[in-house]
Each structure stands twice: as C-alpha cells, then as structure tokens.
PQR file of N, CA, C, O and H, with PARSE charges and radii, in Angstrom:
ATOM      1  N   UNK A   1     -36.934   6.851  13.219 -0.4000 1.5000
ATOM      2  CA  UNK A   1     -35.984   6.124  12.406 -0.0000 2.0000
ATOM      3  C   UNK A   1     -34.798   7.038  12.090  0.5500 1.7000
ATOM      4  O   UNK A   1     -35.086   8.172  11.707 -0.5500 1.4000
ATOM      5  N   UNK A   2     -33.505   6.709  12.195 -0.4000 1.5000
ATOM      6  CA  UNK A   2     -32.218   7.304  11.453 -0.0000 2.0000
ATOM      7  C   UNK A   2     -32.285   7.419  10.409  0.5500 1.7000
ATOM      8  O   UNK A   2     -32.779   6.647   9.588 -0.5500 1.4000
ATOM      9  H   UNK A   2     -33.271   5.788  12.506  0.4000 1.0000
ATOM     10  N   UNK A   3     -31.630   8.746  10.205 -0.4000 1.5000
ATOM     11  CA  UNK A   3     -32.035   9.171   8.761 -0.0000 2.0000
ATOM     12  C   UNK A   3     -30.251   8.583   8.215  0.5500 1.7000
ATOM     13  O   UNK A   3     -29.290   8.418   8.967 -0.5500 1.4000
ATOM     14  H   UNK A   3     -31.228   9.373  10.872  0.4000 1.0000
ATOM     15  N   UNK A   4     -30.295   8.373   6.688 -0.4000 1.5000
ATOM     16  CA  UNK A   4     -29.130   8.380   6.025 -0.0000 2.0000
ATOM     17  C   UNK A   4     -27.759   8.609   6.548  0.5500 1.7000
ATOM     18  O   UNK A   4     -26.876   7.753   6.579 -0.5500 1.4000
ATOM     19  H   UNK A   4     -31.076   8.507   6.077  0.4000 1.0000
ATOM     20  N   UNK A   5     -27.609  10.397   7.142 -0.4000 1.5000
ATOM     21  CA  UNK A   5     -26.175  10.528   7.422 -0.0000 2.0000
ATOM     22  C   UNK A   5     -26.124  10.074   9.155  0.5500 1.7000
ATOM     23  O   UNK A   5     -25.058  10.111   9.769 -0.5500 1.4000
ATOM     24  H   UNK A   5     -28.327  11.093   7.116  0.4000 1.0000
ATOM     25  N   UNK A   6     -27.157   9.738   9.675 -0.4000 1.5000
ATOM     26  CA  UNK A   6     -26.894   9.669  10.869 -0.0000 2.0000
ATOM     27  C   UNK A   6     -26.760   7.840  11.081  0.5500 1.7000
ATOM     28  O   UNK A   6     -26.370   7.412  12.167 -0.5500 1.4000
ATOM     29  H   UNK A   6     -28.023   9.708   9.176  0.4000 1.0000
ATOM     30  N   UNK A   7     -27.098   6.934  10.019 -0.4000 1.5000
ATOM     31  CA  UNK A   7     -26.421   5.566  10.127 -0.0000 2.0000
ATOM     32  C   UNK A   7     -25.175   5.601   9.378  0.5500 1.7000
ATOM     33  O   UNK A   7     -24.362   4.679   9.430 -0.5500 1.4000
ATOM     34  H   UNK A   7     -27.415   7.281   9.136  0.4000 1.0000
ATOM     35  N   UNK A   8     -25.035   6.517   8.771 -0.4000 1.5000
ATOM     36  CA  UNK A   8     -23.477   6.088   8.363 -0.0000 2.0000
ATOM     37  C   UNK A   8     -22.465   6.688   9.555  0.5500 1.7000
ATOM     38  O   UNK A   8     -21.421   6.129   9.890 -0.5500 1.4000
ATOM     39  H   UNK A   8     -25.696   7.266   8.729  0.4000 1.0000
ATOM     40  N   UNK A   9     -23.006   8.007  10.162 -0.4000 1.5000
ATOM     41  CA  UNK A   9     -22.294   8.285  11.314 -0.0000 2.0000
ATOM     42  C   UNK A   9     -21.904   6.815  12.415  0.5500 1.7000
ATOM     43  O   UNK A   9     -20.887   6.165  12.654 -0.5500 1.4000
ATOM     44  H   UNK A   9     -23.855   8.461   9.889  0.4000 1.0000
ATOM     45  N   UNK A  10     -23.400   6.777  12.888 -0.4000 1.5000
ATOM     46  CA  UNK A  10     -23.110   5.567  13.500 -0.0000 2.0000
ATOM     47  C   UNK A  10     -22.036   4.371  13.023  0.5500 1.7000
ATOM     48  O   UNK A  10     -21.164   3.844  13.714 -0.5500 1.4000
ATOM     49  H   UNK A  10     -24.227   7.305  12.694  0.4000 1.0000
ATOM     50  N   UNK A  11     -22.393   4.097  11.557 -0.4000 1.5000
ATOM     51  CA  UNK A  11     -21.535   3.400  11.082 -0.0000 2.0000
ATOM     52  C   UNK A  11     -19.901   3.503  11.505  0.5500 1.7000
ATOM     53  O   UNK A  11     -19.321   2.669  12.201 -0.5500 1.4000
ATOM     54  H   UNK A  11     -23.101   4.525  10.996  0.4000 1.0000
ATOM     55  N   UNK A  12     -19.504   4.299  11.124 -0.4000 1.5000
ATOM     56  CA  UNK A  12     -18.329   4.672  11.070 -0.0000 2.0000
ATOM     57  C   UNK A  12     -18.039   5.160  12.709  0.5500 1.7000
ATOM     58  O   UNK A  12     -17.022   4.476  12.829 -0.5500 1.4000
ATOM     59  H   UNK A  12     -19.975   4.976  10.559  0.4000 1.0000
ATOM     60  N   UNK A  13     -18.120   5.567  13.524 -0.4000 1.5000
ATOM     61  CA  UNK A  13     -18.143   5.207  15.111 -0.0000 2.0000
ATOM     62  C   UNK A  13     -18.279   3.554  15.524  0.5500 1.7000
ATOM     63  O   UNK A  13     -17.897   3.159  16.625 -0.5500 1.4000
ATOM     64  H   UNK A  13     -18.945   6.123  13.427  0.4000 1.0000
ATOM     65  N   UNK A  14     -18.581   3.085  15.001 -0.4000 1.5000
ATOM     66  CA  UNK A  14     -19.282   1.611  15.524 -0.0000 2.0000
ATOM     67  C   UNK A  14     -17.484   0.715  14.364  0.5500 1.7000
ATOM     68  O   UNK A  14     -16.992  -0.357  14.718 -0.5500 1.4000
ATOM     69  H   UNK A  14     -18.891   3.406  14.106  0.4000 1.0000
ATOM     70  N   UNK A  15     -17.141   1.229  13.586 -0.4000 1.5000
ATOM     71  CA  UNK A  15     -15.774   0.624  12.950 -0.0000 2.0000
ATOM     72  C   UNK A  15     -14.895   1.188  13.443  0.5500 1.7000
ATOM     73  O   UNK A  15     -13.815   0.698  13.114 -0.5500 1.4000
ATOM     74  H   UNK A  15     -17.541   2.100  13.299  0.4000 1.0000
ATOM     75  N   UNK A  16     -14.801   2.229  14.271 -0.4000 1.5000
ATOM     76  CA  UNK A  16     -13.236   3.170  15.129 -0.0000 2.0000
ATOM     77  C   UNK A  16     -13.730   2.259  15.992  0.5500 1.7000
ATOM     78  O   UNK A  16     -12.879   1.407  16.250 -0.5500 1.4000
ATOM     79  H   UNK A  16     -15.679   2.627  14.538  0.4000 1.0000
ATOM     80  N   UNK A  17     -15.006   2.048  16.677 -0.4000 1.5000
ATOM     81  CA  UNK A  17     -14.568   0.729  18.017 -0.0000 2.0000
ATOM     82  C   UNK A  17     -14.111  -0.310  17.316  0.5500 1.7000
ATOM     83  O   UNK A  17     -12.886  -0.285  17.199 -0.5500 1.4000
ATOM     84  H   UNK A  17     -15.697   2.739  16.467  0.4000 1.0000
ATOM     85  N   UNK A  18     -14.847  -1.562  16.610 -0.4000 1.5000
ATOM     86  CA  UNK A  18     -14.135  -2.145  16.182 -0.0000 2.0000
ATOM     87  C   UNK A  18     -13.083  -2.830  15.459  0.5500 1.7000
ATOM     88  O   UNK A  18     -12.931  -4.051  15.420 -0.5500 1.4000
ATOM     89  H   UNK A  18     -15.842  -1.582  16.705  0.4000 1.0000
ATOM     90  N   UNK A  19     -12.085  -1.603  14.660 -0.4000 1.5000
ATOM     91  CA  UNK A  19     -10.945  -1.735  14.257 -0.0000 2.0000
ATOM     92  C   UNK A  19     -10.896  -0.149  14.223  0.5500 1.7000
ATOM     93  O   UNK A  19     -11.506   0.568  13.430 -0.5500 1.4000
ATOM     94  H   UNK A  19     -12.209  -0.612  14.692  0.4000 1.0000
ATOM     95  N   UNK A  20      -9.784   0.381  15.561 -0.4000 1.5000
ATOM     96  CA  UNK A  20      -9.736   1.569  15.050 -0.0000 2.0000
ATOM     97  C   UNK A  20      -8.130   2.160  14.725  0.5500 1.7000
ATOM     98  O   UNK A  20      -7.743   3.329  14.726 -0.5500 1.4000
ATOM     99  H   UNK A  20      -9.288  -0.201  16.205  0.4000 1.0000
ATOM    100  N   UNK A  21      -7.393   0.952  14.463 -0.4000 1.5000
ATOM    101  CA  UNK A  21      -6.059   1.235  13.888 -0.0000 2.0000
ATOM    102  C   UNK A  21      -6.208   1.144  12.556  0.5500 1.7000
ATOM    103  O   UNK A  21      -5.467   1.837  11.859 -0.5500 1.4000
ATOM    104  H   UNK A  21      -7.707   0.003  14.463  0.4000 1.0000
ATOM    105  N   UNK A  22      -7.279   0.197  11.870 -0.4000 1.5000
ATOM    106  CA  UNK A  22      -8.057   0.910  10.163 -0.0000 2.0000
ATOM    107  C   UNK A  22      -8.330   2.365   9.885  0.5500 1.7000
ATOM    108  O   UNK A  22      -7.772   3.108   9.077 -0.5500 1.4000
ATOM    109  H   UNK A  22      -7.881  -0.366  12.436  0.4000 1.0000
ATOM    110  N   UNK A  23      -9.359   2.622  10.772 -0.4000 1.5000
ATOM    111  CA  UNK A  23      -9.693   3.919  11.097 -0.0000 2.0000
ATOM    112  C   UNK A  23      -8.968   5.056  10.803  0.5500 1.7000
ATOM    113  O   UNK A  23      -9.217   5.963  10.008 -0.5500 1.4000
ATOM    114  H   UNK A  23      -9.812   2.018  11.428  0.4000 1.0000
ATOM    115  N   UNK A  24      -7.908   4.862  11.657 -0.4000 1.5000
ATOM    116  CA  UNK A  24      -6.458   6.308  11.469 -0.0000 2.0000
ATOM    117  C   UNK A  24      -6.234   5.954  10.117  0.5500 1.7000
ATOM    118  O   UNK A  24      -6.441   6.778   9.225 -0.5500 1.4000
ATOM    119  H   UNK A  24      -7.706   4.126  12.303  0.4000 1.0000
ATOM    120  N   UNK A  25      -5.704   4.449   9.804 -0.4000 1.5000
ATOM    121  CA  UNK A  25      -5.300   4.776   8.911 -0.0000 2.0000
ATOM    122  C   UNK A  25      -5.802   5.141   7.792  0.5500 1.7000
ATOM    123  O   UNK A  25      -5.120   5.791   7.000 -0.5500 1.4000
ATOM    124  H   UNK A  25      -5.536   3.780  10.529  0.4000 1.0000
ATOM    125  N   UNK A  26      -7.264   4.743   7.485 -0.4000 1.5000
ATOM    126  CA  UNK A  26      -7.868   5.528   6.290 -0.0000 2.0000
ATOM    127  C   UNK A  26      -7.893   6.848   6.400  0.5500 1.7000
ATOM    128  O   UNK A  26      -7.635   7.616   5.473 -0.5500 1.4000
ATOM    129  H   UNK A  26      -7.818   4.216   8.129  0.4000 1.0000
ATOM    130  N   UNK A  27      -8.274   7.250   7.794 -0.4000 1.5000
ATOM    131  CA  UNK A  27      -8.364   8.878   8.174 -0.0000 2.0000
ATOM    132  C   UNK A  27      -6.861   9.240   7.085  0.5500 1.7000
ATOM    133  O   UNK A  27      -6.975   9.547   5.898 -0.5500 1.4000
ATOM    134  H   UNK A  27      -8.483   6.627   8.547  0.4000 1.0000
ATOM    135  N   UNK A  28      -5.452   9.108   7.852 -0.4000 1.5000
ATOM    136  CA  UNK A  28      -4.476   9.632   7.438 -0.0000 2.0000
ATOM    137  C   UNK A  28      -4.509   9.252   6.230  0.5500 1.7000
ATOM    138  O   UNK A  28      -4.079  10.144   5.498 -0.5500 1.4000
ATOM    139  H   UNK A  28      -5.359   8.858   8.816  0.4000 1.0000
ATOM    140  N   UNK A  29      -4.841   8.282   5.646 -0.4000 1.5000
ATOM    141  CA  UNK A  29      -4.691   8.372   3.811 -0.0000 2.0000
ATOM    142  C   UNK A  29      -5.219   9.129   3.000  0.5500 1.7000
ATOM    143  O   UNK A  29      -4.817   9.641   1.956 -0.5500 1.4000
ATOM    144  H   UNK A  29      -5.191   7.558   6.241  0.4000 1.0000
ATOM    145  N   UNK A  30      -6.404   9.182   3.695 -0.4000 1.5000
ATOM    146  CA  UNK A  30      -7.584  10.414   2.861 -0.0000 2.0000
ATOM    147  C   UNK A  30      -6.882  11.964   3.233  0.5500 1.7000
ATOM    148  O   UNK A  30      -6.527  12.720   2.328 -0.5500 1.4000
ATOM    149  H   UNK A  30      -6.732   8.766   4.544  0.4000 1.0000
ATOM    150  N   UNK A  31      -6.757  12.275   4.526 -0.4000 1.5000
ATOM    151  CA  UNK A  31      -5.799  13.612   4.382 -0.0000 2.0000
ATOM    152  C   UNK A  31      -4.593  13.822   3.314  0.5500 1.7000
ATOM    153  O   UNK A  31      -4.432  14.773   2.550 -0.5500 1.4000
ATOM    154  H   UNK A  31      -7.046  11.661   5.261  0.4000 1.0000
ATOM    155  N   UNK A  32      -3.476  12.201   3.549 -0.4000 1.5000
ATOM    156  CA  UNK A  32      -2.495  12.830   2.716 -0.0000 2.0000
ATOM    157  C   UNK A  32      -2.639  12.676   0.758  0.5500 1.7000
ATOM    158  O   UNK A  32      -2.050  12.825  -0.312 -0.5500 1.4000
ATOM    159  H   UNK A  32      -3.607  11.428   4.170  0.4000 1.0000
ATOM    160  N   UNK A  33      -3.346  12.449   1.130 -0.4000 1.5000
ATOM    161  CA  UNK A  33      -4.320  12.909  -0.439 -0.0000 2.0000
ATOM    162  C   UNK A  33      -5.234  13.607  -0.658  0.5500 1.7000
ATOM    163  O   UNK A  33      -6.100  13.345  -1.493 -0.5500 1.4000
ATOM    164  H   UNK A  33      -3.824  12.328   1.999  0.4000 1.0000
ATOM    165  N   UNK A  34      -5.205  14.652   0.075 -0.4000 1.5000
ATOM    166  CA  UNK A  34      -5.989  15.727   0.188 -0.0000 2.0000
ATOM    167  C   UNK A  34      -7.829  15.510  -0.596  0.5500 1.7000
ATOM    168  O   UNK A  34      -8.379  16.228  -1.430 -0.5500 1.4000
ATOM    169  H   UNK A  34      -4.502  14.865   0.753  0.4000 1.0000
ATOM    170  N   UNK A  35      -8.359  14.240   0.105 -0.4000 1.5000
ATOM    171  CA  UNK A  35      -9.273  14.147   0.062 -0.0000 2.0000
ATOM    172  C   UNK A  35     -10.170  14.533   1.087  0.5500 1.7000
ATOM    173  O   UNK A  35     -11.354  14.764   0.839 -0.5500 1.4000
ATOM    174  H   UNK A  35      -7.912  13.656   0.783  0.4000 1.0000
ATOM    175  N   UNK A  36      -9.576  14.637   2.474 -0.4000 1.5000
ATOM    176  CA  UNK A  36      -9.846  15.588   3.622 -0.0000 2.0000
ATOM    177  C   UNK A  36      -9.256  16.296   3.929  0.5500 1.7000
ATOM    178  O   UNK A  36      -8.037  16.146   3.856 -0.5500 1.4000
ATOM    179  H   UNK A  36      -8.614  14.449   2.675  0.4000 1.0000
ATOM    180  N   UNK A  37      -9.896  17.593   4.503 -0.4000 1.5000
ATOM    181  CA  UNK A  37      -9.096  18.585   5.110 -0.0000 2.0000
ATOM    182  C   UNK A  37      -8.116  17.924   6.323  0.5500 1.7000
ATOM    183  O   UNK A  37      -8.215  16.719   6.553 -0.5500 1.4000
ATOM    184  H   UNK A  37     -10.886  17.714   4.562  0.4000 1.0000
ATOM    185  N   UNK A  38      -7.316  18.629   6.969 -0.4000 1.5000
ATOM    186  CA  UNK A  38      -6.842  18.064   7.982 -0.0000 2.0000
ATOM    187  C   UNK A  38      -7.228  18.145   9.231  0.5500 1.7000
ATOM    188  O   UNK A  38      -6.699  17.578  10.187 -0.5500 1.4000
ATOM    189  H   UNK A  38      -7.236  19.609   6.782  0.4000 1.0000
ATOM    190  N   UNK A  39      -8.372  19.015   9.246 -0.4000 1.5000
ATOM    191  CA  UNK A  39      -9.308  18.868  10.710 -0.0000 2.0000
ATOM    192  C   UNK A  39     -10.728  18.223  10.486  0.5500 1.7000
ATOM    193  O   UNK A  39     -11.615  18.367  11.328 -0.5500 1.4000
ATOM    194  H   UNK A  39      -8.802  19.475   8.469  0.4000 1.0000
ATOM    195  N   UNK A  40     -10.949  17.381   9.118 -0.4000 1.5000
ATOM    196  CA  UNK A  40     -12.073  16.633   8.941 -0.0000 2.0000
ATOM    197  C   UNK A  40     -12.191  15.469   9.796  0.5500 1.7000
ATOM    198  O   UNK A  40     -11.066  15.090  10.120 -0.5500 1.4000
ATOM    199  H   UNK A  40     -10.229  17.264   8.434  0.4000 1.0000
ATOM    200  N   UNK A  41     -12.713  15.064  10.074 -0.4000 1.5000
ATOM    201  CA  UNK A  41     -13.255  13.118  11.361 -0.0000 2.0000
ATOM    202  C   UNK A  41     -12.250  13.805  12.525  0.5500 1.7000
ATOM    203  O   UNK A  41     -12.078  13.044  13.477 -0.5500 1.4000
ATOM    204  H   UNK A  41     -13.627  15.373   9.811  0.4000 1.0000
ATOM    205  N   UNK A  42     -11.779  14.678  12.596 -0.4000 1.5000
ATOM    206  CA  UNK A  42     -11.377  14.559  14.038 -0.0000 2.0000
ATOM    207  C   UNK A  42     -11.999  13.858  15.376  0.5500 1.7000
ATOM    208  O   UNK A  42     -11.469  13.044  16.131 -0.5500 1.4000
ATOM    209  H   UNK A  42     -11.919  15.295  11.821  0.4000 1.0000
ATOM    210  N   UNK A  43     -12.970  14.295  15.407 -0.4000 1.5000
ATOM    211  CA  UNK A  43     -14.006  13.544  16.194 -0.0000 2.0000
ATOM    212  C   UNK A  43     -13.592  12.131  15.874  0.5500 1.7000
ATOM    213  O   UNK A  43     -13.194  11.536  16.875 -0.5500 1.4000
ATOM    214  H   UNK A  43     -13.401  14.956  14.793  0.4000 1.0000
ATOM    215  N   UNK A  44     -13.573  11.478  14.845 -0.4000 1.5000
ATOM    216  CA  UNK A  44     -13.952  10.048  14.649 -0.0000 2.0000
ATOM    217  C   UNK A  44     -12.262   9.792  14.772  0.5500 1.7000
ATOM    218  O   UNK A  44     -12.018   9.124  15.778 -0.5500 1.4000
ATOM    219  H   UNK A  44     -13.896  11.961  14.032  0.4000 1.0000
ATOM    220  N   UNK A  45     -11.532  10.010  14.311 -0.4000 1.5000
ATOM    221  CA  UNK A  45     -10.043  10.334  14.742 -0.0000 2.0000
ATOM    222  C   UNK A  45      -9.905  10.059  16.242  0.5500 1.7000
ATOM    223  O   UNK A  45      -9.126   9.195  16.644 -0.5500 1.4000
ATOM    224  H   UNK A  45     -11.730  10.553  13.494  0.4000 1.0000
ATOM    225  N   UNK A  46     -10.683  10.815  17.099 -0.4000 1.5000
ATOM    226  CA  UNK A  46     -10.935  11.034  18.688 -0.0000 2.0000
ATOM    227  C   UNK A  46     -11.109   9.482  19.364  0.5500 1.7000
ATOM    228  O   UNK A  46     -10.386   8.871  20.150 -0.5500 1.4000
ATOM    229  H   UNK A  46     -11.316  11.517  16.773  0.4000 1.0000
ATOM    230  N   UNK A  47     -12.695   9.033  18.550 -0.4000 1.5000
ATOM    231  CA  UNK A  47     -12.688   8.243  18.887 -0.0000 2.0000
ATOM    232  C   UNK A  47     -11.773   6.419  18.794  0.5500 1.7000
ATOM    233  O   UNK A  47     -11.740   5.433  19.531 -0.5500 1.4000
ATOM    234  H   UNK A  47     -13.282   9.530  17.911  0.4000 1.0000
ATOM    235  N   UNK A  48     -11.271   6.731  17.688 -0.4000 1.5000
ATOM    236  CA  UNK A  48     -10.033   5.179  17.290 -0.0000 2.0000
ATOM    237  C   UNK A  48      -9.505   5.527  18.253  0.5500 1.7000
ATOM    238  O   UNK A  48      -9.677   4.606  19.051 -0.5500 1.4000
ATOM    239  H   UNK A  48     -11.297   7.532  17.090  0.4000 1.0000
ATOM    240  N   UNK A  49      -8.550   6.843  19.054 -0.4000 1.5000
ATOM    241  CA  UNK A  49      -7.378   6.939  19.967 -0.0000 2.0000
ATOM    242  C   UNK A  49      -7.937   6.238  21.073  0.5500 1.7000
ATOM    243  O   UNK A  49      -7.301   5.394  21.705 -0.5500 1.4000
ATOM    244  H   UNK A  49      -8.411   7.592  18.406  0.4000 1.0000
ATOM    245  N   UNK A  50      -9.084   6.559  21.316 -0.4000 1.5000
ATOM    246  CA  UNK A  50      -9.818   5.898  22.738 -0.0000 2.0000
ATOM    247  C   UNK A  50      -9.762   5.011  22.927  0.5500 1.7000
ATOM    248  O   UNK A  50      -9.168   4.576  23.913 -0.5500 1.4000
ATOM    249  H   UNK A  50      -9.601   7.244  20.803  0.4000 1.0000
ATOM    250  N   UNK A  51     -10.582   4.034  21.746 -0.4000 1.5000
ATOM    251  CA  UNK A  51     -10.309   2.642  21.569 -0.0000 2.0000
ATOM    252  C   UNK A  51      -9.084   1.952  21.586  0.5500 1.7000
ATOM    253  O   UNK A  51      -8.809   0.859  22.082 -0.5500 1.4000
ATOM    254  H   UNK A  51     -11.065   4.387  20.945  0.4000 1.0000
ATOM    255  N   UNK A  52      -8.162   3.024  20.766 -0.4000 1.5000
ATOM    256  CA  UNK A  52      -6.969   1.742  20.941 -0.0000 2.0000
ATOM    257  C   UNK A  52      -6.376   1.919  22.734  0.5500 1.7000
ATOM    258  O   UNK A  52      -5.989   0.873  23.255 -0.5500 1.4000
ATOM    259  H   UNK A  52      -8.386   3.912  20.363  0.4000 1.0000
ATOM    260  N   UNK A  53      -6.343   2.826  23.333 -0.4000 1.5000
ATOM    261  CA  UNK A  53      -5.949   3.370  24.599 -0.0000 2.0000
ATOM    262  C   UNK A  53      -7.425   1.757  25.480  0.5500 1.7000
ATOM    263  O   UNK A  53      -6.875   0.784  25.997 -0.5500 1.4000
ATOM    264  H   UNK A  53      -6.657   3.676  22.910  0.4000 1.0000
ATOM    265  N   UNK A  54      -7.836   1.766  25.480 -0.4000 1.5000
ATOM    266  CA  UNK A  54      -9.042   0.845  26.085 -0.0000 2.0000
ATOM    267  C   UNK A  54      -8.154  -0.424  25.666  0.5500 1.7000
ATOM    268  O   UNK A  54      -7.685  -1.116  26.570 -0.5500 1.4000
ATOM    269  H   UNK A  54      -8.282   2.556  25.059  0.4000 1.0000
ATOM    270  N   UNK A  55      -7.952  -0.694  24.562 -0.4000 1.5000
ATOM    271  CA  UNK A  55      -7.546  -2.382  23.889 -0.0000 2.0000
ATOM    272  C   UNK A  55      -6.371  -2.413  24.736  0.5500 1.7000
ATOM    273  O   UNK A  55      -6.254  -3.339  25.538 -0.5500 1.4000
ATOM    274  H   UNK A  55      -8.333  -0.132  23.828  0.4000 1.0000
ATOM    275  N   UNK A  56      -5.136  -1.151  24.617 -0.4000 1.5000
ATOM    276  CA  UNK A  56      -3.981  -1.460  25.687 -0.0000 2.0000
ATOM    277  C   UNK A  56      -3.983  -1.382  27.034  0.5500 1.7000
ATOM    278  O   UNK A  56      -2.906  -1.684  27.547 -0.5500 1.4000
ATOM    279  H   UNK A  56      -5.231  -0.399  23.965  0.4000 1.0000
ATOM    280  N   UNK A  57      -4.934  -1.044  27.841 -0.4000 1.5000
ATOM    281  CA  UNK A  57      -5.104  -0.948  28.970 -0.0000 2.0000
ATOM    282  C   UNK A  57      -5.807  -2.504  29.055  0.5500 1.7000
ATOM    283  O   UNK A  57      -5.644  -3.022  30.160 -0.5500 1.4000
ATOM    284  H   UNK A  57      -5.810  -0.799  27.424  0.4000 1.0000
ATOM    285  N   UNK A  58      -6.144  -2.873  28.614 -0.4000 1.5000
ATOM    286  CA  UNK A  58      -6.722  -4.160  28.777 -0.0000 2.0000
ATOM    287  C   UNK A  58      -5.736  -5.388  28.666  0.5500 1.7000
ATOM    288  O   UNK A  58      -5.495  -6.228  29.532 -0.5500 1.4000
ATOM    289  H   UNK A  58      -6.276  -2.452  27.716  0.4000 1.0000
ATOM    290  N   UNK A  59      -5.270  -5.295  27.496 -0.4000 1.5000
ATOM    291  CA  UNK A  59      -3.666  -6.175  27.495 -0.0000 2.0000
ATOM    292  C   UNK A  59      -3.218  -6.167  28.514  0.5500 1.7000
ATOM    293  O   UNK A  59      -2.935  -7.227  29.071 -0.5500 1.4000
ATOM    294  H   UNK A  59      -5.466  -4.613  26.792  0.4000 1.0000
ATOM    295  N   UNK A  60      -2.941  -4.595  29.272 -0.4000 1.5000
ATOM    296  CA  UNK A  60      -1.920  -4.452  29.790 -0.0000 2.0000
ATOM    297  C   UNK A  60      -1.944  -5.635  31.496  0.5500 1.7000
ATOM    298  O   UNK A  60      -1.172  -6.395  32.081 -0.5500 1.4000
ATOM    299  H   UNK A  60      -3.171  -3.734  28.820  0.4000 1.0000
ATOM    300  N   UNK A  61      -3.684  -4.979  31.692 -0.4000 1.5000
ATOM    301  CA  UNK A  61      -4.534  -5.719  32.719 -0.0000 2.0000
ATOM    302  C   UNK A  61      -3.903  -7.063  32.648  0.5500 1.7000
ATOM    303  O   UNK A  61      -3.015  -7.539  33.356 -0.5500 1.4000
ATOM    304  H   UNK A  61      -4.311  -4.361  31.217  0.4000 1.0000
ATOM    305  N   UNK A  62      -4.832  -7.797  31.205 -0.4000 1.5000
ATOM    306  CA  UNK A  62      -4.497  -9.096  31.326 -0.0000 2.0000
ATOM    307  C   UNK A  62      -3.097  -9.990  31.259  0.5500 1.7000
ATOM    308  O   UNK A  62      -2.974 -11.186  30.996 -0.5500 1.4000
ATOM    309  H   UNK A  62      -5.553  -7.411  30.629  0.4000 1.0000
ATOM    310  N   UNK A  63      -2.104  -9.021  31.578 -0.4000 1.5000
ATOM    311  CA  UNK A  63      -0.850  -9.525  31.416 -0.0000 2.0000
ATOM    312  C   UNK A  63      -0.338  -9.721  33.293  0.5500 1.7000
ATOM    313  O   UNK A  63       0.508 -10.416  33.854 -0.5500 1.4000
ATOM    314  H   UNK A  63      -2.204  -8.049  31.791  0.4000 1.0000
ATOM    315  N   UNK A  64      -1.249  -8.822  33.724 -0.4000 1.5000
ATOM    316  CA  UNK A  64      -0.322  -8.557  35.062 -0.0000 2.0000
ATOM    317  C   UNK A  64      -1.259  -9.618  35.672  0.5500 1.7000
ATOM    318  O   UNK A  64      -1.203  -9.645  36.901 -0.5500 1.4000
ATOM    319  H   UNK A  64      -1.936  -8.257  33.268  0.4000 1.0000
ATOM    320  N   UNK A  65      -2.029 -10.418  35.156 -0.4000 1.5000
ATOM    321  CA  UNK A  65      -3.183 -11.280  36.218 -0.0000 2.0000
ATOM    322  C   UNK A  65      -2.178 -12.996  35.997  0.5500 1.7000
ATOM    323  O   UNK A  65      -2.568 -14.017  36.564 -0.5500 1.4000
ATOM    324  H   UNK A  65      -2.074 -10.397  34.158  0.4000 1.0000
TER
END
C-alpha cells in the first residue's frame, strides 16, 4: 500500500497531467511568496511543461488533419 507522501506525490503528478497550466501557476505563486524555494517541485514543474508541450503537439496534429 502507498504510504501518505507517496499518494500525495502521485496526487500532484496525476494534476500537472491533468491541468498543468494550474500547476505552474500555483508552483510560481508559492515561489513568489516565498513559500517555496525556487528550486522546490521542479520535478513537478518538469512535468506540467511536458504536458502542456503533448496538449500542443496534439492541437497542432489535429489542425493539420
């Protein structure tokens, strides 16, 4: 069974896929309020860029069909 920090990990990976322009932006709010460092969720940071890079490549797909 997953322990505690490892479903909220999941959690929060599983919301950068599905909204991960939320994502940044809570990321960047919590930095510029120095509630995170500025190399904290990078990783999870990592992952929203992916996602949104996947959502526009897909647009981009379904535009040229």
């Amino acid at each position: 069974m997953l322990g505690y920090r490892s479903r909220i990990a999941a959690l929060a990976i599983q919301l950068a896929k599905e909204d991960p322009q939320l994502v940044k932006e809570v990321i960047a709010r919590l930095r510029k309020s120095g509630d995170i460092e500025a190399d904290d969720l990078v990783y999870l940071d990592t992952i929203a860029d992916r996602w949104i890079k996947i959502a526009q490549d897909n647009r981009t797909r379904g535009q040229r069909r």
